[in-house]
PDB file of C-alpha atoms and ligand atoms in Angstrom:
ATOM      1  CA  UNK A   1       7.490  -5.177  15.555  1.00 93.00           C
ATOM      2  CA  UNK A   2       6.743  -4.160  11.619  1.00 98.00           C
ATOM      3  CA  UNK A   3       3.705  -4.306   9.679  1.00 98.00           C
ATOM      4  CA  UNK A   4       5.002  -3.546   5.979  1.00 98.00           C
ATOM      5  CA  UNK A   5       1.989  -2.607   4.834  1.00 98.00           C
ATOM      6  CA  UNK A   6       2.572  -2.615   1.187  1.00 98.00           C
ATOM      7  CA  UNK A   7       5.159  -4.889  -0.593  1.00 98.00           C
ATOM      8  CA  UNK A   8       5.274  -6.659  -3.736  1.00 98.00           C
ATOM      9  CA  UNK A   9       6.529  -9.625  -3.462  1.00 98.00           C
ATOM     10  CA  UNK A  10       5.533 -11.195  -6.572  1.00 95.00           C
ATOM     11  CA  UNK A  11       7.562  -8.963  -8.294  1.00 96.00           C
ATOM     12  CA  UNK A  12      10.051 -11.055 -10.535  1.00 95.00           C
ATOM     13  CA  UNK A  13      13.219  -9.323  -8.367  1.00 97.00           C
ATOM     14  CA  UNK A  14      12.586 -11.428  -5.899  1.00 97.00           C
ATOM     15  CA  UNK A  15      12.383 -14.766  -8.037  1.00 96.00           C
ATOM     16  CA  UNK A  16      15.811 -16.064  -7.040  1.00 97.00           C
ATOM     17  CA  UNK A  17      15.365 -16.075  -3.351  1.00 98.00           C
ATOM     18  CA  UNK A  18      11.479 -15.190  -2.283  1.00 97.00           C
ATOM     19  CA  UNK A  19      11.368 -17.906  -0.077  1.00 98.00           C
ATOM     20  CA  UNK A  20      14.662 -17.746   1.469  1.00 98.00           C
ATOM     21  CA  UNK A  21      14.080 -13.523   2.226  1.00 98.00           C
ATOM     22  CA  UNK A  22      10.444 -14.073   3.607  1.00 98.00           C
ATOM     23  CA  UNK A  23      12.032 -17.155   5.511  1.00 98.00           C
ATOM     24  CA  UNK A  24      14.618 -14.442   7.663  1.00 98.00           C
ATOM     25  CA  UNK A  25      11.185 -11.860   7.934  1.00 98.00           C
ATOM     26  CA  UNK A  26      10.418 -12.821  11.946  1.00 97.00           C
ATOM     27  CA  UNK A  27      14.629 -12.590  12.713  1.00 97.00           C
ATOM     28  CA  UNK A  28      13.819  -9.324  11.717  1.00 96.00           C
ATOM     29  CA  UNK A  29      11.043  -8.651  13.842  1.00 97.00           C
ATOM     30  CA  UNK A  30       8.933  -8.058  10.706  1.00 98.00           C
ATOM     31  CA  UNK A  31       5.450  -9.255  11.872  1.00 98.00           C
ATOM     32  CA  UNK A  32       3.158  -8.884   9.088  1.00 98.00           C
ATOM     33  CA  UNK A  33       3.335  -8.494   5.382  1.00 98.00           C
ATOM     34  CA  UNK A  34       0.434  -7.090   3.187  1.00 98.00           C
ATOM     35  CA  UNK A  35       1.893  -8.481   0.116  1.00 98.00           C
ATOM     36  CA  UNK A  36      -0.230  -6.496  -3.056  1.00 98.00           C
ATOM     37  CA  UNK A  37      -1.222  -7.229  -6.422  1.00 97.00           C
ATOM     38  CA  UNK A  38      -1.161  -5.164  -9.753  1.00 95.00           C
ATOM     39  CA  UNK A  39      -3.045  -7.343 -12.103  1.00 96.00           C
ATOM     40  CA  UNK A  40      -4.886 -10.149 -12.824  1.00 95.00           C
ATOM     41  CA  UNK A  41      -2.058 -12.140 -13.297  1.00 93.00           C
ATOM     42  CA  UNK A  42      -0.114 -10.928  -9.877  1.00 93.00           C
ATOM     43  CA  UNK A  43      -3.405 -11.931  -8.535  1.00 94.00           C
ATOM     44  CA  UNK A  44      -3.076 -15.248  -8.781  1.00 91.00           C
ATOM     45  CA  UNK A  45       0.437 -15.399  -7.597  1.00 93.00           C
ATOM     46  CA  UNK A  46      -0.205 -13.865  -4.181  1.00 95.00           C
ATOM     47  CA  UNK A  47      -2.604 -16.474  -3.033  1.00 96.00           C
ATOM     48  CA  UNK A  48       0.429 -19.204  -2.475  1.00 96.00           C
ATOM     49  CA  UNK A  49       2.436 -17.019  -0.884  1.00 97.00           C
ATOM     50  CA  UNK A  50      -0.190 -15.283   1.473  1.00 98.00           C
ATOM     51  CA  UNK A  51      -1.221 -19.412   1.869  1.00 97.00           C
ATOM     52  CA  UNK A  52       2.821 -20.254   2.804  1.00 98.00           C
ATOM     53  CA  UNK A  53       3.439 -17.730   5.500  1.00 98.00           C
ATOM     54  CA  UNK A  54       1.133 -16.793   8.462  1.00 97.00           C
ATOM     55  CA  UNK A  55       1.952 -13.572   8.668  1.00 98.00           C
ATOM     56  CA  UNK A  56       1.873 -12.301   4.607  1.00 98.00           C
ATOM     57  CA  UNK A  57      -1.722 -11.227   3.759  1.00 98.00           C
ATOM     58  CA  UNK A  58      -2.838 -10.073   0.090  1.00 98.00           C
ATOM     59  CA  UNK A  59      -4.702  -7.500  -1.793  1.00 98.00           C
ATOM     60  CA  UNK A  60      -6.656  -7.927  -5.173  1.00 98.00           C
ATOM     61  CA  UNK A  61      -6.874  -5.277  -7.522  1.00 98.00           C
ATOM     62  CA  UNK A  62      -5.776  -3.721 -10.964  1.00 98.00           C
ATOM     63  CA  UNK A  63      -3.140  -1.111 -10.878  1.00 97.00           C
ATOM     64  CA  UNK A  64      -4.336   2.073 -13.060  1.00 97.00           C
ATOM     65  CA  UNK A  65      -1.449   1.523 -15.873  1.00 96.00           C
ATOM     66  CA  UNK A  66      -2.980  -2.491 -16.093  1.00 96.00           C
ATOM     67  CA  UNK A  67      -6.891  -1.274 -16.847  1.00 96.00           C
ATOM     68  CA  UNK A  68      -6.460  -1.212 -20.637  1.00 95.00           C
ATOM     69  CA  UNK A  69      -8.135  -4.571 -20.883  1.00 95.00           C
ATOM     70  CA  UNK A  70      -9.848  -5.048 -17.802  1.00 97.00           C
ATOM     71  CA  UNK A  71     -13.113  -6.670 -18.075  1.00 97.00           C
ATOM     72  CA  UNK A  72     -16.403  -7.097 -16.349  1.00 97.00           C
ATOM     73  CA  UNK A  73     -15.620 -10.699 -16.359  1.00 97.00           C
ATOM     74  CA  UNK A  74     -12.002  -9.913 -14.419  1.00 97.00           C
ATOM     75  CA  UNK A  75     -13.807  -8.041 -11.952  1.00 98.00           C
ATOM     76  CA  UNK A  76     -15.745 -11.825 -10.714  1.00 97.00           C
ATOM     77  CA  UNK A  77     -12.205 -12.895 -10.480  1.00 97.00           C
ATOM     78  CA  UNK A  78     -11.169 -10.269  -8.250  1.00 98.00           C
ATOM     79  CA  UNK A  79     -14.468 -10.715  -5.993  1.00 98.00           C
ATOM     80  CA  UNK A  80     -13.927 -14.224  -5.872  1.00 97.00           C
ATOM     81  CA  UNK A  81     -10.510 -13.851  -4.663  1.00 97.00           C
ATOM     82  CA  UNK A  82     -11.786 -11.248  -1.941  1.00 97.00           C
ATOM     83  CA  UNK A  83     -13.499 -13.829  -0.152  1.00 97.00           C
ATOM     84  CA  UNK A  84     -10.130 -15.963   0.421  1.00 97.00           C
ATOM     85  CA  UNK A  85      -9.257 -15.820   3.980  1.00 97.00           C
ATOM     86  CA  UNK A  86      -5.825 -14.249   3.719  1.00 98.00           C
ATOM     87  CA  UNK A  87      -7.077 -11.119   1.275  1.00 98.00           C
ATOM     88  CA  UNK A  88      -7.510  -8.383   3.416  1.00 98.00           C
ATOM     89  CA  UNK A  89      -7.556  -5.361   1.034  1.00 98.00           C
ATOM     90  CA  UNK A  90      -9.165  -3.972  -2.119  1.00 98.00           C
ATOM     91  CA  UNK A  91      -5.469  -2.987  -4.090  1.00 96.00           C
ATOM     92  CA  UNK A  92      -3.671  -1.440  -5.316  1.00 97.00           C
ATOM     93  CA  UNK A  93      -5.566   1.076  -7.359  1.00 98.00           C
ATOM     94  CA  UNK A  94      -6.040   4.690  -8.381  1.00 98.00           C
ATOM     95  CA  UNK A  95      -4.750   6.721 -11.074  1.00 98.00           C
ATOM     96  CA  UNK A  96      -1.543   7.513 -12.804  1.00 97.00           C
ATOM     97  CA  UNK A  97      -0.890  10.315 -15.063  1.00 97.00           C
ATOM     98  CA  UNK A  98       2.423  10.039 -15.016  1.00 95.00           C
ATOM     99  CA  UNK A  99       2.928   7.970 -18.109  1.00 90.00           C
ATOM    100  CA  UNK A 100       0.964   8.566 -20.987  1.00 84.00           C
ATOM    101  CA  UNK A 101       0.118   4.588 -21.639  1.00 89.00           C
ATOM    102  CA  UNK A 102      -3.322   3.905 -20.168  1.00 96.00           C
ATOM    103  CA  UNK A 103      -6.220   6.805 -20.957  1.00 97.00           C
ATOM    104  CA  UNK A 104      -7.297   9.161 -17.790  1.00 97.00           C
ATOM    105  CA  UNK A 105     -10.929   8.088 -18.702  1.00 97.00           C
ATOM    106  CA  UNK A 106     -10.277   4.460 -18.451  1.00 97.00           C
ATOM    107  CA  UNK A 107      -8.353   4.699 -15.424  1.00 98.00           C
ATOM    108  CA  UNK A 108     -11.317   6.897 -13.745  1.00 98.00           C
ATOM    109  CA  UNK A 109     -13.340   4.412 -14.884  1.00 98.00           C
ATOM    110  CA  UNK A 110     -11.346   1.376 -13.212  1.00 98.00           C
ATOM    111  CA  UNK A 111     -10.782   3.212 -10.160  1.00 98.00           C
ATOM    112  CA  UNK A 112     -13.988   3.567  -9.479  1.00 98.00           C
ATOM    113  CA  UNK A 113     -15.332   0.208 -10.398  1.00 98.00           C
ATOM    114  CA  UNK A 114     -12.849  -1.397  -8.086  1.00 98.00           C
ATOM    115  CA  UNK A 115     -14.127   1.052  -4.963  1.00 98.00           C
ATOM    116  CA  UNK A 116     -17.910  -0.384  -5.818  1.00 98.00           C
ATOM    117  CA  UNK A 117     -16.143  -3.752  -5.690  1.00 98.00           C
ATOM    118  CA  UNK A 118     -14.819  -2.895  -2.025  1.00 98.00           C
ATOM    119  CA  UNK A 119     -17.587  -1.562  -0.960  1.00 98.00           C
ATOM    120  CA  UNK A 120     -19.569  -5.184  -2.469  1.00 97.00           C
ATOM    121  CA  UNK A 121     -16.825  -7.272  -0.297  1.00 98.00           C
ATOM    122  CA  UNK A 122     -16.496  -5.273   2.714  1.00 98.00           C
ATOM    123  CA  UNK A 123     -12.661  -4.719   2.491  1.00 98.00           C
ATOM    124  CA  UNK A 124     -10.430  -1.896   3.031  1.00 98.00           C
ATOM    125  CA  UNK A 125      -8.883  -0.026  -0.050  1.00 98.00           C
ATOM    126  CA  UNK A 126      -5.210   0.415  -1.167  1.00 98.00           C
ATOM    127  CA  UNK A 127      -4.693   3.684  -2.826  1.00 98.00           C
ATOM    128  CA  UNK A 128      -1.854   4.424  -5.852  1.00 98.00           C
ATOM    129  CA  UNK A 129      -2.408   8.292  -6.640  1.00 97.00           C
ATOM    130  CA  UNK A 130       0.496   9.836  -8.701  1.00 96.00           C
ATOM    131  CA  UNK A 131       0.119  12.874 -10.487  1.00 96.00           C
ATOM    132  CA  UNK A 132      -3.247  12.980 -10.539  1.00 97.00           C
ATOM    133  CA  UNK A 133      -4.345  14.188  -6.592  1.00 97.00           C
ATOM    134  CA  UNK A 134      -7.594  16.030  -8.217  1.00 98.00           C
ATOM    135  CA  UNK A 135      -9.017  13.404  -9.641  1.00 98.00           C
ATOM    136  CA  UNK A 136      -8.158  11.040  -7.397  1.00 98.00           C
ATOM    137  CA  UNK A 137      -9.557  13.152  -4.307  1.00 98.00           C
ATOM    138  CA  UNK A 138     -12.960  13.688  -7.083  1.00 98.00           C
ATOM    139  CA  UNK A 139     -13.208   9.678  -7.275  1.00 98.00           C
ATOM    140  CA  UNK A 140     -13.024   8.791  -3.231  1.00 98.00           C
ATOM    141  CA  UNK A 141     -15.173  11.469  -2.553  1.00 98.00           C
ATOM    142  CA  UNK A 142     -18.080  10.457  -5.244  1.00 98.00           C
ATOM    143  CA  UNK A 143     -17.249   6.594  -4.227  1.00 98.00           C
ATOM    144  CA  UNK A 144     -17.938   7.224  -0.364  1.00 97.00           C
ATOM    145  CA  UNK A 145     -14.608   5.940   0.960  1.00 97.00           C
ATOM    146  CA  UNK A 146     -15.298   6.547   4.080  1.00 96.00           C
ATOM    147  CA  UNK A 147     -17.823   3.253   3.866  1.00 97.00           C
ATOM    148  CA  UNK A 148     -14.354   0.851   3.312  1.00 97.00           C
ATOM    149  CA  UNK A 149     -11.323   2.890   4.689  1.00 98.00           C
ATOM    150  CA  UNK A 150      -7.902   1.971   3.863  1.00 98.00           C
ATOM    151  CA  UNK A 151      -4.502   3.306   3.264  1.00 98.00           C
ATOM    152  CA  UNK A 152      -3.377   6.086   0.817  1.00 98.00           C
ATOM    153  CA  UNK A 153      -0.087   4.314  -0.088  1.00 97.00           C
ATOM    154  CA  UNK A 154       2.949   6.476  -0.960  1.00 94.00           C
ATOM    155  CA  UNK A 155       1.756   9.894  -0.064  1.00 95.00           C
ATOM    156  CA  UNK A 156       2.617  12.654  -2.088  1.00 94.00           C
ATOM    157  CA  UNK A 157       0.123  15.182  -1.245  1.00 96.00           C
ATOM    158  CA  UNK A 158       0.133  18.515   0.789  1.00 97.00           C
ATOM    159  CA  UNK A 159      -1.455  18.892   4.489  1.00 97.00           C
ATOM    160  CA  UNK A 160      -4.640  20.260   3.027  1.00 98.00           C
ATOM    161  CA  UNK A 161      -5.197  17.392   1.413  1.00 98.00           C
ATOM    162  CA  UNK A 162      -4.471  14.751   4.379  1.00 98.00           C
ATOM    163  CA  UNK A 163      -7.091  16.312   6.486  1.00 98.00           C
ATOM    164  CA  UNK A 164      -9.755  15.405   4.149  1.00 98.00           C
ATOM    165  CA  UNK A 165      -8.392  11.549   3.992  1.00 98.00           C
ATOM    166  CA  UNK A 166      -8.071  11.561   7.669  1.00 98.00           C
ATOM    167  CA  UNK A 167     -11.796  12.697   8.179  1.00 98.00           C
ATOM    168  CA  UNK A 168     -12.870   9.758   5.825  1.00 98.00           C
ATOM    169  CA  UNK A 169     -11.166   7.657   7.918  1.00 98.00           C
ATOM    170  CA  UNK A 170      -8.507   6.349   5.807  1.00 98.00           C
ATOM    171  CA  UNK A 171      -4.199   5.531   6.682  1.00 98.00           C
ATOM    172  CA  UNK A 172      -1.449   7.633   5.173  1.00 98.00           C
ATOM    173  CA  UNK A 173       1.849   5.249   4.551  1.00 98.00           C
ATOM    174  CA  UNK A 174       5.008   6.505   4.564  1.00 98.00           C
ATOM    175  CA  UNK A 175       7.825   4.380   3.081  1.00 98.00           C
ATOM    176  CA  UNK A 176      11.727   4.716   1.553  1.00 97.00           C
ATOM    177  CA  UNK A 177      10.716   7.965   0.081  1.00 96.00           C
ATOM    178  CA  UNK A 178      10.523   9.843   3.782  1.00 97.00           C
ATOM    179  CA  UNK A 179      14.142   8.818   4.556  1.00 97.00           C
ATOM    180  CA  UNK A 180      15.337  10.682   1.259  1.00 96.00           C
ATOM    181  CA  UNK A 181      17.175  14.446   2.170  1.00 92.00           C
ATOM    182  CA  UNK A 182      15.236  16.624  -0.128  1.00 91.00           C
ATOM    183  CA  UNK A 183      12.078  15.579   0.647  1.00 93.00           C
ATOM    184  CA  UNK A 184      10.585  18.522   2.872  1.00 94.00           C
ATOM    185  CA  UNK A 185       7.326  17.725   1.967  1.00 94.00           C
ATOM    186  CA  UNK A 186       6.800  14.451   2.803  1.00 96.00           C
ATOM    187  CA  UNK A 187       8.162  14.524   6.365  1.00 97.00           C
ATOM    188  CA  UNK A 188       6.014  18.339   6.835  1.00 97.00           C
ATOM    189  CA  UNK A 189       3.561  15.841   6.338  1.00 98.00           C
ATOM    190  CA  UNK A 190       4.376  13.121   8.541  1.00 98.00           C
ATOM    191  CA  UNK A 191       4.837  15.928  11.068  1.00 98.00           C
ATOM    192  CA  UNK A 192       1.400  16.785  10.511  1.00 98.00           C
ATOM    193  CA  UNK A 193      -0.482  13.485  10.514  1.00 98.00           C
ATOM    194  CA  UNK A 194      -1.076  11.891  13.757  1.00 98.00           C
ATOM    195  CA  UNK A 195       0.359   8.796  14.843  1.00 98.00           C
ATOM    196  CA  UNK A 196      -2.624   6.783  15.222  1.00 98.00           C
ATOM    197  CA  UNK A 197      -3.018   7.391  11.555  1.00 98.00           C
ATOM    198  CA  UNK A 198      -0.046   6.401  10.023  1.00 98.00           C
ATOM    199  CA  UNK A 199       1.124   3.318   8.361  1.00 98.00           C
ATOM    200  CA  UNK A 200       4.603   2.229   7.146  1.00 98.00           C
ATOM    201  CA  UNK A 201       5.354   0.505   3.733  1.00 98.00           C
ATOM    202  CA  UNK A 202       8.377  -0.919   1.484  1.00 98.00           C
ATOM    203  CA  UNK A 203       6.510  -0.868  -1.940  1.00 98.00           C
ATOM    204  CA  UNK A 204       9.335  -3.623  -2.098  1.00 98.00           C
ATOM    205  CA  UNK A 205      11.629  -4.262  -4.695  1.00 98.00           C
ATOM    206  CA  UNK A 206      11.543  -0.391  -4.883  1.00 97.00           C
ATOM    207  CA  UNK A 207      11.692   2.802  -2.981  1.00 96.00           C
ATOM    208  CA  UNK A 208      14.515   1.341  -0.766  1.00 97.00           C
ATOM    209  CA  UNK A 209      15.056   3.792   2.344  1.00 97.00           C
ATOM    210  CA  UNK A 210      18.353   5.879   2.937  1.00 96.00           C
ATOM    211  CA  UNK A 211      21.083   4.385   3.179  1.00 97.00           C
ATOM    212  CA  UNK A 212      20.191   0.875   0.975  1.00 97.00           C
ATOM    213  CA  UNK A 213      18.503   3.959  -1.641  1.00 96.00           C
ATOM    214  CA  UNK A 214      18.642   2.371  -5.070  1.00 96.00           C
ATOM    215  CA  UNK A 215      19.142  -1.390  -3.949  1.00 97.00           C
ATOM    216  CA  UNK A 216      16.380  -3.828  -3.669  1.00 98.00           C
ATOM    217  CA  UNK A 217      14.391  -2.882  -0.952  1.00 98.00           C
ATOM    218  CA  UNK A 218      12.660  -5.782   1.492  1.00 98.00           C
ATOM    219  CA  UNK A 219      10.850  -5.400   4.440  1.00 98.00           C
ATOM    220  CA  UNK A 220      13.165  -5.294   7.228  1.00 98.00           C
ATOM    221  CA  UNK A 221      14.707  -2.168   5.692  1.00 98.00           C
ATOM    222  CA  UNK A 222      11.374  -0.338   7.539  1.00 98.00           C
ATOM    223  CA  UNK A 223      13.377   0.058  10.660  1.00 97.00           C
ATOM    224  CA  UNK A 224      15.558   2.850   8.750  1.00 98.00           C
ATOM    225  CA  UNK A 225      11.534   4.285   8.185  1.00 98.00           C
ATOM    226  CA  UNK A 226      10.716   4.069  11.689  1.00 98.00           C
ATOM    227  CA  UNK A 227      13.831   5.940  12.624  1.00 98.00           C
ATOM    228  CA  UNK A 228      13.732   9.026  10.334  1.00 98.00           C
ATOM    229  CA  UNK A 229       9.686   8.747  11.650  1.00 98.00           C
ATOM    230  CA  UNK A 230      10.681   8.791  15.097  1.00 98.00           C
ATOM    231  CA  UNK A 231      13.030  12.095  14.439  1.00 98.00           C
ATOM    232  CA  UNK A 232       9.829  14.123  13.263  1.00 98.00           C
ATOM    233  CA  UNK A 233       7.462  12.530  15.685  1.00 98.00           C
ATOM    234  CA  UNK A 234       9.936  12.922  18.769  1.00 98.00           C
ATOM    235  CA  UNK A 235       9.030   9.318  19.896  1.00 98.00           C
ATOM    236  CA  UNK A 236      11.970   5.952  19.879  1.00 98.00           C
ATOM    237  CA  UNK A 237      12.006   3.992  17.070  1.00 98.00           C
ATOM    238  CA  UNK A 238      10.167   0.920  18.467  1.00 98.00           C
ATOM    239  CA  UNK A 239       7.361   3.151  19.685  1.00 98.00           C
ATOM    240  CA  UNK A 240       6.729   4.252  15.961  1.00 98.00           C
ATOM    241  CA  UNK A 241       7.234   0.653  15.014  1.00 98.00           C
ATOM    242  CA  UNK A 242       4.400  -0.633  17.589  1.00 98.00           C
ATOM    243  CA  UNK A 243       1.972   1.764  16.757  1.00 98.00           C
ATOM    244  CA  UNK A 244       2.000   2.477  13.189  1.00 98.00           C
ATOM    245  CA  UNK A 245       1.298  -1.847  13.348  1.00 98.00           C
ATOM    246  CA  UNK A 246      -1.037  -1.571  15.594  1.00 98.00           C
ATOM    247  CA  UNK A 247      -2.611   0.960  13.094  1.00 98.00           C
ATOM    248  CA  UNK A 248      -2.231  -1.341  10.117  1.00 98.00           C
ATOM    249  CA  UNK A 249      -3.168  -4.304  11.853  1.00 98.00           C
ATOM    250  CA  UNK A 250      -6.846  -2.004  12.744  1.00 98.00           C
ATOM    251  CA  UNK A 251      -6.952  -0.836   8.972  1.00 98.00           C
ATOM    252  CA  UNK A 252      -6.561  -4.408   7.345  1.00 98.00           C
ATOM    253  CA  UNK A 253      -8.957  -6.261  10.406  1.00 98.00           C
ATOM    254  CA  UNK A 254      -6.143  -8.414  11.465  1.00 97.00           C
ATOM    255  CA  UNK A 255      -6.249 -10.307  14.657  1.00 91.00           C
ATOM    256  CA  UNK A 256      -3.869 -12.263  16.354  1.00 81.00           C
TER     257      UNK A 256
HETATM  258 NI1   NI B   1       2.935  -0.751  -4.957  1.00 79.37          NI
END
């Protein structure tokens, strides 16, 4: 059973065939969706779909490279949204220094805004940190993250720096990325993280998992996830699978 914690659904990959894919999700013993916006406009997309499918859920929230024209009056949008049924999450946001588009000020400033928005709706929070693990870490810590929880999504960070997300409280997701050969870090990590505290994720259309790497990823391609987790954690497959959606389900507030 798979909770894909993080998928984007919206995205305009999936345009030709969103309905057929998410129609095949329960053959697949995918479960739940968290399917998670990246602007204002995404927003508004996510709501049918979340409203379609019993088990898709949603997340509102600005990615860091959409803030350049965020507004006051966008954030009322976004709280209004959070009180929809089917929104579960505060998401995705953080920073991103790894373009050069959007200023690290206005990001910071964002970032923060949106975790004072989480905190105002009582939801968890979805966290996009690339490049920038200082000032991210600088920005939960000042926002009290403990107070909403949530899921550092895509984790790219070192062991030192888990321990202090763990002690707030918050999930560390693992998705394609873990699967890939070279990357020692990530699965030092998983190692390192207990299992009550992990979550899995697509990031769908991206970040497929070895061996569908560089296709279109979709949520059933988890399973390849939950194996290369299971390696590390010396536990089966559908162990890993039960518990990291047993985890998401606790993170999100999901009940049957
Ligand atoms: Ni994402």
């Amino acid at each position: 059973m798979i909770f894909d914690s993080h998928a984007h659904y919206n995205d305009a990959q999936f345009d030709a065939d969103r309905f057929e894919l998410l129609d095949t999700m329960p053959e697949d013993d995918v479960a739940y969706i968290m399917n998670v916006s990246d602007s204002i406009e995404s927003v508004k997309k996510i709501i049918p779909i979340a409203e379609r499918y019993p088990f898709v859920f949603a997340s509102v929230g600005v990615h860091p490279e959409e803030v350049e024209n965020l507004t006051e009056a966008d954030m009322d949008v976004l709280k209004s949204y959070a009180k929809h049924p089917k929104v579960k999450a505060i998401g995705e946001i953080g920073l991103d220094y790894h373009y050069d588009d959007v200023s690290k000020d206005l990001q910071k400033k964002w970032f923060a805004r949106h975790i004072e928005l989480a905190k105002e709706v009582n939801l968890p929070v979805i966290i996009h940190d690339r490049d920038a693990h200082k000032d991210c870490m600088d920005i939960l810590r000042a926002g009290d993250v403990s107070k909403t929880g949530g899921i550092f999504h895509c984790y790219s960070g070192s062991c030192e720096m888990a321990a202090e997300i763990l002690d707030w409280g918050m999930y560390i997701a693992f998705g394609g990325t873990l699967t890939f050969k070279n990357n020692r870090r990530a699965k030092e990590v998983a190692k390192y993280v207990p299992i009550d505290r992990i979550v899995l994720e697509t990031d769908c259309p991206y970040l497929a998992p070895e061996p569908n790497r560089g296709k279109r990823n979709n949520s059933s391609y988890i399973h390849f996830v939950a194996e290369t987790l299971a390696a590390i954690k010396e536990m089966t497959a559908e162990e890993v699978e039960r518990l990291t959606c047993e985890n998401a389900k606790k993170c999100y507030r999901i009940e049957d």
